[in-house]
Amino acid sequence: GPTDAGARATPIVLGVCVAAAALFVRVERRHAAPAFDFALFGSKPFVAMCLVAVASSIGFWSLLVHLPQMARGPMGLGAEATGILLTALTVPMLALPSAGARLAARLPARRFFAGGLAIIGVADLLLALAAMDLGAAWAIWAVPAALLLGGGGCALINSQISAAAVSAVPPGRAATAAAICVTMRQIGFAFGIALIGVALRGDAPHA
Protein backbone atom coordinates (compact mmCIF):
# COMPACT_ATOMS: atom_id res chain seq x y z
CA GLY A 1 0.00 0.00 0.00
CA PRO A 2 0.96 3.69 0.03
CA THR A 3 2.34 3.39 3.56
CA ASP A 4 4.65 0.52 2.64
CA ALA A 5 5.82 2.36 -0.49
CA GLY A 6 6.57 5.44 1.59
CA ALA A 7 8.53 3.38 4.12
CA ARG A 8 10.62 1.85 1.34
CA ALA A 9 11.26 5.23 -0.26
CA THR A 10 12.34 6.95 2.95
CA PRO A 11 15.93 5.58 3.03
CA ILE A 12 16.36 6.53 -0.63
CA VAL A 13 15.11 10.07 -0.03
CA LEU A 14 17.35 10.44 3.03
CA GLY A 15 20.33 9.15 1.09
CA VAL A 16 19.73 11.65 -1.71
CA CYS A 17 19.39 14.48 0.82
CA VAL A 18 22.64 13.55 2.56
CA ALA A 19 24.47 13.30 -0.78
CA ALA A 20 23.08 16.66 -1.90
CA ALA A 21 24.07 18.28 1.39
CA ALA A 22 27.61 16.86 1.13
CA LEU A 23 27.91 18.16 -2.44
CA PHE A 24 26.64 21.58 -1.36
CA VAL A 25 29.22 21.79 1.42
CA ARG A 26 32.00 20.74 -0.96
CA VAL A 27 31.05 23.32 -3.58
CA GLU A 28 30.64 26.15 -1.07
CA ARG A 29 33.97 25.44 0.61
CA ARG A 30 35.78 25.66 -2.73
CA HIS A 31 33.98 28.72 -4.08
CA ALA A 32 35.81 32.04 -3.98
CA ALA A 33 32.67 33.90 -2.88
CA PRO A 34 30.43 31.31 -1.18
CA ALA A 35 26.77 32.07 -0.56
CA PHE A 36 26.97 29.95 2.61
CA ASP A 37 30.36 30.61 4.19
CA PHE A 38 31.15 27.66 6.44
CA ALA A 39 34.24 29.45 7.73
CA LEU A 40 31.92 31.59 9.85
CA PHE A 41 31.10 28.51 11.93
CA GLY A 42 34.56 28.82 13.43
CA SER A 43 33.07 31.53 15.66
CA LYS A 44 31.43 29.99 18.71
CA PRO A 45 29.12 33.00 19.35
CA PHE A 46 27.92 32.78 15.73
CA VAL A 47 27.25 29.06 16.05
CA ALA A 48 25.36 29.75 19.28
CA MET A 49 23.13 32.29 17.52
CA CYS A 50 22.44 29.82 14.71
CA LEU A 51 21.36 27.25 17.29
CA VAL A 52 19.16 29.83 19.01
CA ALA A 53 17.53 30.56 15.64
CA VAL A 54 16.86 26.86 15.06
CA ALA A 55 15.54 26.27 18.58
CA SER A 56 13.21 29.27 18.53
CA SER A 57 11.78 28.20 15.18
CA ILE A 58 11.11 24.70 16.51
CA GLY A 59 9.56 25.95 19.72
CA PHE A 60 7.52 28.83 18.31
CA TRP A 61 7.12 29.18 14.53
CA SER A 62 6.36 25.52 13.81
CA LEU A 63 3.32 25.72 16.11
CA LEU A 64 1.64 28.04 13.61
CA VAL A 65 1.20 25.10 11.23
CA HIS A 66 -0.29 22.65 13.72
CA LEU A 67 -2.29 24.88 16.07
CA PRO A 68 -5.17 25.51 13.63
CA GLN A 69 -5.62 21.75 13.26
CA MET A 70 -5.72 21.32 17.03
CA ALA A 71 -8.15 24.20 17.47
CA ARG A 72 -10.53 23.12 14.70
CA GLY A 73 -10.25 19.43 15.59
CA PRO A 74 -9.91 18.31 19.24
CA MET A 75 -10.73 21.73 20.69
CA GLY A 76 -13.84 22.04 18.51
CA LEU A 77 -13.40 25.76 17.80
CA GLY A 78 -14.87 27.51 14.80
CA ALA A 79 -12.85 29.47 12.26
CA GLU A 80 -13.34 32.80 14.03
CA ALA A 81 -12.45 31.43 17.46
CA THR A 82 -9.38 29.70 15.99
CA GLY A 83 -8.20 32.99 14.52
CA ILE A 84 -8.65 34.72 17.87
CA LEU A 85 -6.74 31.92 19.62
CA LEU A 86 -3.80 32.31 17.23
CA THR A 87 -3.51 35.98 18.14
CA ALA A 88 -2.38 34.85 21.60
CA LEU A 89 0.74 33.47 19.90
CA THR A 90 1.35 36.33 17.49
CA VAL A 91 0.33 39.56 19.27
CA PRO A 92 3.36 39.46 21.62
CA MET A 93 5.55 39.61 18.50
CA LEU A 94 4.18 43.12 17.94
CA ALA A 95 4.22 44.30 21.53
CA LEU A 96 7.48 43.07 23.06
CA PRO A 97 10.44 43.49 20.66
CA SER A 98 11.31 46.89 22.12
CA ALA A 99 11.41 45.35 25.61
CA GLY A 100 13.68 42.64 24.21
CA ALA A 101 16.06 45.26 22.84
CA ARG A 102 16.29 46.93 26.26
CA LEU A 103 16.90 43.61 28.01
CA ALA A 104 19.54 42.60 25.45
CA ALA A 105 21.42 45.81 26.21
CA ARG A 106 21.40 45.12 29.95
CA LEU A 107 21.98 41.34 30.14
CA PRO A 108 24.88 39.17 28.98
CA ALA A 109 24.00 37.50 25.68
CA ARG A 110 24.20 34.02 27.19
CA ARG A 111 21.65 34.80 29.90
CA PHE A 112 19.40 36.80 27.60
CA PHE A 113 19.00 34.17 24.89
CA ALA A 114 18.97 31.23 27.31
CA GLY A 115 16.21 32.95 29.25
CA GLY A 116 14.14 33.53 26.12
CA LEU A 117 14.48 29.91 25.03
CA ALA A 118 13.61 28.75 28.54
CA ILE A 119 10.36 30.75 28.43
CA ILE A 120 9.50 29.19 25.06
CA GLY A 121 10.31 25.73 26.42
CA VAL A 122 8.10 26.16 29.48
CA ALA A 123 5.26 27.38 27.25
CA ASP A 124 5.62 24.33 24.99
CA LEU A 125 5.51 22.00 27.98
CA LEU A 126 2.37 23.71 29.28
CA LEU A 127 0.77 23.39 25.84
CA ALA A 128 1.70 19.70 25.70
CA LEU A 129 0.15 19.09 29.12
CA ALA A 130 -3.03 20.91 28.12
CA ALA A 131 -3.20 18.87 24.90
CA MET A 132 -3.35 15.66 26.92
CA ASP A 133 -6.93 16.51 27.89
CA LEU A 134 -8.37 19.32 25.81
CA GLY A 135 -11.80 18.52 27.18
CA ALA A 136 -10.79 19.57 30.69
CA ALA A 137 -12.14 22.89 31.95
CA TRP A 138 -8.66 24.25 32.63
CA ALA A 139 -7.38 23.44 29.14
CA ILE A 140 -9.36 26.23 27.48
CA TRP A 141 -7.41 28.68 29.65
CA ALA A 142 -4.08 26.84 29.64
CA VAL A 143 -3.79 26.79 25.85
CA PRO A 144 -3.99 30.59 25.31
CA ALA A 145 -1.83 31.14 28.40
CA ALA A 146 0.83 28.85 26.92
CA LEU A 147 0.61 30.64 23.58
CA LEU A 148 0.95 34.07 25.19
CA LEU A 149 3.94 32.87 27.20
CA GLY A 150 5.67 31.27 24.22
CA GLY A 151 4.92 34.23 21.99
CA GLY A 152 6.34 36.54 24.63
CA GLY A 153 9.54 34.53 24.98
CA CYS A 154 10.11 34.48 21.24
CA ALA A 155 9.22 38.16 20.87
CA LEU A 156 11.91 39.13 23.37
CA ILE A 157 14.77 37.40 21.54
CA ASN A 158 13.60 37.11 17.94
CA SER A 159 14.74 40.49 16.63
CA GLN A 160 18.02 40.27 18.55
CA ILE A 161 19.22 36.97 17.06
CA SER A 162 20.40 38.34 13.71
CA ALA A 163 22.01 41.36 15.37
CA ALA A 164 23.99 39.13 17.72
CA ALA A 165 24.96 36.80 14.87
CA VAL A 166 26.23 39.70 12.75
CA SER A 167 28.22 41.15 15.66
CA ALA A 168 30.00 37.79 16.10
CA VAL A 169 31.70 37.91 12.66
CA PRO A 170 34.00 40.36 10.83
CA PRO A 171 32.16 43.41 9.42
CA GLY A 172 32.85 42.32 5.85
CA ARG A 173 30.90 39.09 6.43
CA ALA A 174 27.87 40.71 8.08
CA ALA A 175 25.50 40.18 5.14
CA THR A 176 26.51 36.54 4.78
CA ALA A 177 26.09 35.97 8.52
CA ALA A 178 22.60 37.49 8.45
CA ALA A 179 21.62 35.32 5.48
CA ILE A 180 22.90 32.17 7.17
CA CYS A 181 20.97 33.07 10.32
CA VAL A 182 17.76 33.44 8.30
CA THR A 183 18.46 30.08 6.64
CA MET A 184 18.86 28.49 10.06
CA ARG A 185 15.46 29.86 11.06
CA GLN A 186 13.89 28.17 8.04
CA ILE A 187 15.70 24.91 8.78
CA GLY A 188 14.36 24.99 12.33
CA PHE A 189 10.88 25.81 11.05
CA ALA A 190 10.86 22.85 8.65
CA PHE A 191 12.36 20.50 11.23
CA GLY A 192 9.89 21.60 13.89
CA ILE A 193 6.92 20.98 11.60
CA ALA A 194 8.23 17.50 10.81
CA LEU A 195 9.00 16.75 14.45
CA ILE A 196 5.52 17.67 15.65
CA GLY A 197 4.03 15.81 12.69
CA VAL A 198 5.84 12.64 13.74
CA ALA A 199 4.61 13.08 17.32
CA LEU A 200 1.03 13.48 16.09
CA ARG A 201 1.15 10.08 14.42
CA GLY A 202 1.06 8.39 17.83
CA ASP A 203 -1.79 6.10 18.78
CA ALA A 204 -2.67 7.93 22.00
CA PRO A 205 -6.11 9.61 21.98
CA HIS A 206 -4.53 12.97 22.85
CA ALA A 207 -1.84 12.77 20.12
mmCIF file of C-alpha atoms in Angstrom:
data_model
loop_
_atom_site.group_PDB
_atom_site.id
_atom_site.type_symbol
_atom_site.label_atom_id
_atom_site.label_comp_id
_atom_site.label_asym_id
_atom_site.label_seq_id
_atom_site.Cartn_x
_atom_site.Cartn_y
_atom_site.Cartn_z
ATOM 1 C CA GLY A 1 0.000 0.000 0.000
ATOM 2 C CA PRO A 2 0.958 3.685 0.031
ATOM 3 C CA THR A 3 2.342 3.393 3.562
ATOM 4 C CA ASP A 4 4.655 0.520 2.636
ATOM 5 C CA ALA A 5 5.822 2.358 -0.489
ATOM 6 C CA GLY A 6 6.566 5.438 1.591
ATOM 7 C CA ALA A 7 8.525 3.385 4.118
ATOM 8 C CA ARG A 8 10.619 1.846 1.338
ATOM 9 C CA ALA A 9 11.261 5.227 -0.258
ATOM 10 C CA THR A 10 12.341 6.946 2.954
ATOM 11 C CA PRO A 11 15.934 5.577 3.028
ATOM 12 C CA ILE A 12 16.362 6.528 -0.632
ATOM 13 C CA VAL A 13 15.113 10.073 -0.032
ATOM 14 C CA LEU A 14 17.347 10.443 3.028
ATOM 15 C CA GLY A 15 20.325 9.155 1.089
ATOM 16 C CA VAL A 16 19.735 11.651 -1.709
ATOM 17 C CA CYS A 17 19.390 14.478 0.821
ATOM 18 C CA VAL A 18 22.640 13.548 2.562
ATOM 19 C CA ALA A 19 24.473 13.299 -0.784
ATOM 20 C CA ALA A 20 23.077 16.659 -1.903
ATOM 21 C CA ALA A 21 24.074 18.279 1.394
ATOM 22 C CA ALA A 22 27.612 16.860 1.126
ATOM 23 C CA LEU A 23 27.910 18.160 -2.440
ATOM 24 C CA PHE A 24 26.638 21.576 -1.361
ATOM 25 C CA VAL A 25 29.224 21.793 1.423
ATOM 26 C CA ARG A 26 31.996 20.735 -0.961
ATOM 27 C CA VAL A 27 31.046 23.324 -3.584
ATOM 28 C CA GLU A 28 30.635 26.152 -1.073
ATOM 29 C CA ARG A 29 33.968 25.440 0.610
ATOM 30 C CA ARG A 30 35.778 25.661 -2.732
ATOM 31 C CA HIS A 31 33.976 28.722 -4.081
ATOM 32 C CA ALA A 32 35.813 32.039 -3.980
ATOM 33 C CA ALA A 33 32.670 33.901 -2.876
ATOM 34 C CA PRO A 34 30.432 31.314 -1.179
ATOM 35 C CA ALA A 35 26.769 32.071 -0.556
ATOM 36 C CA PHE A 36 26.972 29.950 2.607
ATOM 37 C CA ASP A 37 30.359 30.613 4.186
ATOM 38 C CA PHE A 38 31.154 27.663 6.439
ATOM 39 C CA ALA A 39 34.239 29.452 7.734
ATOM 40 C CA LEU A 40 31.923 31.587 9.852
ATOM 41 C CA PHE A 41 31.102 28.515 11.926
ATOM 42 C CA GLY A 42 34.556 28.820 13.430
ATOM 43 C CA SER A 43 33.070 31.527 15.659
ATOM 44 C CA LYS A 44 31.425 29.988 18.715
ATOM 45 C CA PRO A 45 29.124 33.003 19.351
ATOM 46 C CA PHE A 46 27.925 32.785 15.731
ATOM 47 C CA VAL A 47 27.251 29.062 16.046
ATOM 48 C CA ALA A 48 25.361 29.755 19.276
ATOM 49 C CA MET A 49 23.133 32.288 17.516
ATOM 50 C CA CYS A 50 22.437 29.824 14.706
ATOM 51 C CA LEU A 51 21.365 27.249 17.292
ATOM 52 C CA VAL A 52 19.158 29.829 19.005
ATOM 53 C CA ALA A 53 17.530 30.562 15.642
ATOM 54 C CA VAL A 54 16.860 26.856 15.055
ATOM 55 C CA ALA A 55 15.545 26.274 18.576
ATOM 56 C CA SER A 56 13.210 29.274 18.534
ATOM 57 C CA SER A 57 11.781 28.201 15.184
ATOM 58 C CA ILE A 58 11.112 24.702 16.511
ATOM 59 C CA GLY A 59 9.561 25.953 19.722
ATOM 60 C CA PHE A 60 7.515 28.834 18.308
ATOM 61 C CA TRP A 61 7.116 29.177 14.534
ATOM 62 C CA SER A 62 6.358 25.517 13.809
ATOM 63 C CA LEU A 63 3.323 25.724 16.107
ATOM 64 C CA LEU A 64 1.636 28.037 13.607
ATOM 65 C CA VAL A 65 1.198 25.100 11.229
ATOM 66 C CA HIS A 66 -0.289 22.646 13.721
ATOM 67 C CA LEU A 67 -2.293 24.879 16.071
ATOM 68 C CA PRO A 68 -5.167 25.509 13.627
ATOM 69 C CA GLN A 69 -5.619 21.751 13.258
ATOM 70 C CA MET A 70 -5.717 21.315 17.033
ATOM 71 C CA ALA A 71 -8.151 24.197 17.467
ATOM 72 C CA ARG A 72 -10.527 23.122 14.702
ATOM 73 C CA GLY A 73 -10.246 19.430 15.593
ATOM 74 C CA PRO A 74 -9.911 18.309 19.239
ATOM 75 C CA MET A 75 -10.735 21.732 20.689
ATOM 76 C CA GLY A 76 -13.840 22.043 18.512
ATOM 77 C CA LEU A 77 -13.400 25.755 17.804
ATOM 78 C CA GLY A 78 -14.868 27.506 14.796
ATOM 79 C CA ALA A 79 -12.854 29.472 12.264
ATOM 80 C CA GLU A 80 -13.336 32.804 14.034
ATOM 81 C CA ALA A 81 -12.446 31.431 17.461
ATOM 82 C CA THR A 82 -9.383 29.704 15.994
ATOM 83 C CA GLY A 83 -8.198 32.990 14.521
ATOM 84 C CA ILE A 84 -8.650 34.716 17.872
ATOM 85 C CA LEU A 85 -6.742 31.916 19.617
ATOM 86 C CA LEU A 86 -3.797 32.309 17.232
ATOM 87 C CA THR A 87 -3.511 35.984 18.143
ATOM 88 C CA ALA A 88 -2.376 34.846 21.595
ATOM 89 C CA LEU A 89 0.741 33.468 19.901
ATOM 90 C CA THR A 90 1.352 36.330 17.493
ATOM 91 C CA VAL A 91 0.329 39.559 19.269
ATOM 92 C CA PRO A 92 3.365 39.458 21.620
ATOM 93 C CA MET A 93 5.551 39.613 18.497
ATOM 94 C CA LEU A 94 4.178 43.124 17.935
ATOM 95 C CA ALA A 95 4.222 44.295 21.530
ATOM 96 C CA LEU A 96 7.478 43.070 23.058
ATOM 97 C CA PRO A 97 10.442 43.486 20.659
ATOM 98 C CA SER A 98 11.314 46.894 22.125
ATOM 99 C CA ALA A 99 11.413 45.351 25.606
ATOM 100 C CA GLY A 100 13.680 42.637 24.213
ATOM 101 C CA ALA A 101 16.062 45.265 22.842
ATOM 102 C CA ARG A 102 16.286 46.932 26.261
ATOM 103 C CA LEU A 103 16.903 43.606 28.008
ATOM 104 C CA ALA A 104 19.539 42.602 25.448
ATOM 105 C CA ALA A 105 21.421 45.814 26.213
ATOM 106 C CA ARG A 106 21.402 45.116 29.951
ATOM 107 C CA LEU A 107 21.976 41.342 30.142
ATOM 108 C CA PRO A 108 24.881 39.175 28.981
ATOM 109 C CA ALA A 109 23.995 37.504 25.681
ATOM 110 C CA ARG A 110 24.196 34.022 27.187
ATOM 111 C CA ARG A 111 21.653 34.801 29.901
ATOM 112 C CA PHE A 112 19.399 36.802 27.598
ATOM 113 C CA PHE A 113 19.003 34.165 24.888
ATOM 114 C CA ALA A 114 18.967 31.225 27.308
ATOM 115 C CA GLY A 115 16.209 32.948 29.250
ATOM 116 C CA GLY A 116 14.139 33.531 26.118
ATOM 117 C CA LEU A 117 14.484 29.913 25.027
ATOM 118 C CA ALA A 118 13.609 28.747 28.540
ATOM 119 C CA ILE A 119 10.362 30.748 28.426
ATOM 120 C CA ILE A 120 9.497 29.185 25.064
ATOM 121 C CA GLY A 121 10.306 25.728 26.423
ATOM 122 C CA VAL A 122 8.097 26.165 29.481
ATOM 123 C CA ALA A 123 5.264 27.380 27.249
ATOM 124 C CA ASP A 124 5.619 24.331 24.990
ATOM 125 C CA LEU A 125 5.512 21.999 27.984
ATOM 126 C CA LEU A 126 2.374 23.709 29.279
ATOM 127 C CA LEU A 127 0.770 23.389 25.845
ATOM 128 C CA ALA A 128 1.699 19.698 25.698
ATOM 129 C CA LEU A 129 0.148 19.094 29.124
ATOM 130 C CA ALA A 130 -3.032 20.908 28.116
ATOM 131 C CA ALA A 131 -3.204 18.873 24.896
ATOM 132 C CA MET A 132 -3.347 15.662 26.918
ATOM 133 C CA ASP A 133 -6.932 16.513 27.890
ATOM 134 C CA LEU A 134 -8.367 19.319 25.810
ATOM 135 C CA GLY A 135 -11.802 18.519 27.182
ATOM 136 C CA ALA A 136 -10.789 19.571 30.691
ATOM 137 C CA ALA A 137 -12.141 22.891 31.946
ATOM 138 C CA TRP A 138 -8.661 24.253 32.634
ATOM 139 C CA ALA A 139 -7.381 23.439 29.143
ATOM 140 C CA ILE A 140 -9.358 26.233 27.477
ATOM 141 C CA TRP A 141 -7.413 28.683 29.650
ATOM 142 C CA ALA A 142 -4.082 26.837 29.644
ATOM 143 C CA VAL A 143 -3.786 26.788 25.852
ATOM 144 C CA PRO A 144 -3.994 30.588 25.307
ATOM 145 C CA ALA A 145 -1.828 31.137 28.403
ATOM 146 C CA ALA A 146 0.833 28.854 26.919
ATOM 147 C CA LEU A 147 0.607 30.640 23.576
ATOM 148 C CA LEU A 148 0.953 34.069 25.188
ATOM 149 C CA LEU A 149 3.940 32.872 27.203
ATOM 150 C CA GLY A 150 5.667 31.273 24.224
ATOM 151 C CA GLY A 151 4.917 34.234 21.994
ATOM 152 C CA GLY A 152 6.339 36.535 24.629
ATOM 153 C CA GLY A 153 9.537 34.528 24.979
ATOM 154 C CA CYS A 154 10.106 34.480 21.236
ATOM 155 C CA ALA A 155 9.222 38.164 20.869
ATOM 156 C CA LEU A 156 11.911 39.127 23.371
ATOM 157 C CA ILE A 157 14.766 37.400 21.543
ATOM 158 C CA ASN A 158 13.601 37.114 17.937
ATOM 159 C CA SER A 159 14.737 40.488 16.628
ATOM 160 C CA GLN A 160 18.015 40.266 18.547
ATOM 161 C CA ILE A 161 19.224 36.972 17.059
ATOM 162 C CA SER A 162 20.398 38.339 13.715
ATOM 163 C CA ALA A 163 22.008 41.365 15.371
ATOM 164 C CA ALA A 164 23.990 39.126 17.722
ATOM 165 C CA ALA A 165 24.961 36.796 14.871
ATOM 166 C CA VAL A 166 26.229 39.698 12.754
ATOM 167 C CA SER A 167 28.222 41.153 15.655
ATOM 168 C CA ALA A 168 29.998 37.794 16.097
ATOM 169 C CA VAL A 169 31.698 37.905 12.658
ATOM 170 C CA PRO A 170 33.996 40.361 10.834
ATOM 171 C CA PRO A 171 32.163 43.415 9.421
ATOM 172 C CA GLY A 172 32.848 42.321 5.854
ATOM 173 C CA ARG A 173 30.904 39.092 6.426
ATOM 174 C CA ALA A 174 27.867 40.707 8.082
ATOM 175 C CA ALA A 175 25.497 40.185 5.144
ATOM 176 C CA THR A 176 26.515 36.536 4.778
ATOM 177 C CA ALA A 177 26.089 35.974 8.517
ATOM 178 C CA ALA A 178 22.603 37.494 8.448
ATOM 179 C CA ALA A 179 21.624 35.323 5.475
ATOM 180 C CA ILE A 180 22.898 32.174 7.172
ATOM 181 C CA CYS A 181 20.968 33.065 10.317
ATOM 182 C CA VAL A 182 17.756 33.435 8.295
ATOM 183 C CA THR A 183 18.458 30.081 6.642
ATOM 184 C CA MET A 184 18.861 28.490 10.060
ATOM 185 C CA ARG A 185 15.462 29.857 11.063
ATOM 186 C CA GLN A 186 13.893 28.166 8.042
ATOM 187 C CA ILE A 187 15.698 24.906 8.784
ATOM 188 C CA GLY A 188 14.360 24.988 12.332
ATOM 189 C CA PHE A 189 10.882 25.812 11.050
ATOM 190 C CA ALA A 190 10.860 22.848 8.649
ATOM 191 C CA PHE A 191 12.365 20.496 11.226
ATOM 192 C CA GLY A 192 9.890 21.597 13.894
ATOM 193 C CA ILE A 193 6.920 20.981 11.597
ATOM 194 C CA ALA A 194 8.227 17.499 10.807
ATOM 195 C CA LEU A 195 9.002 16.753 14.454
ATOM 196 C CA ILE A 196 5.520 17.671 15.645
ATOM 197 C CA GLY A 197 4.028 15.806 12.695
ATOM 198 C CA VAL A 198 5.836 12.637 13.736
ATOM 199 C CA ALA A 199 4.612 13.076 17.319
ATOM 200 C CA LEU A 200 1.028 13.479 16.091
ATOM 201 C CA ARG A 201 1.154 10.077 14.417
ATOM 202 C CA GLY A 202 1.063 8.394 17.829
ATOM 203 C CA ASP A 203 -1.792 6.097 18.785
ATOM 204 C CA ALA A 204 -2.666 7.932 22.004
ATOM 205 C CA PRO A 205 -6.106 9.615 21.976
ATOM 206 C CA HIS A 206 -4.531 12.970 22.848
ATOM 207 C CA ALA A 207 -1.838 12.775 20.124
#
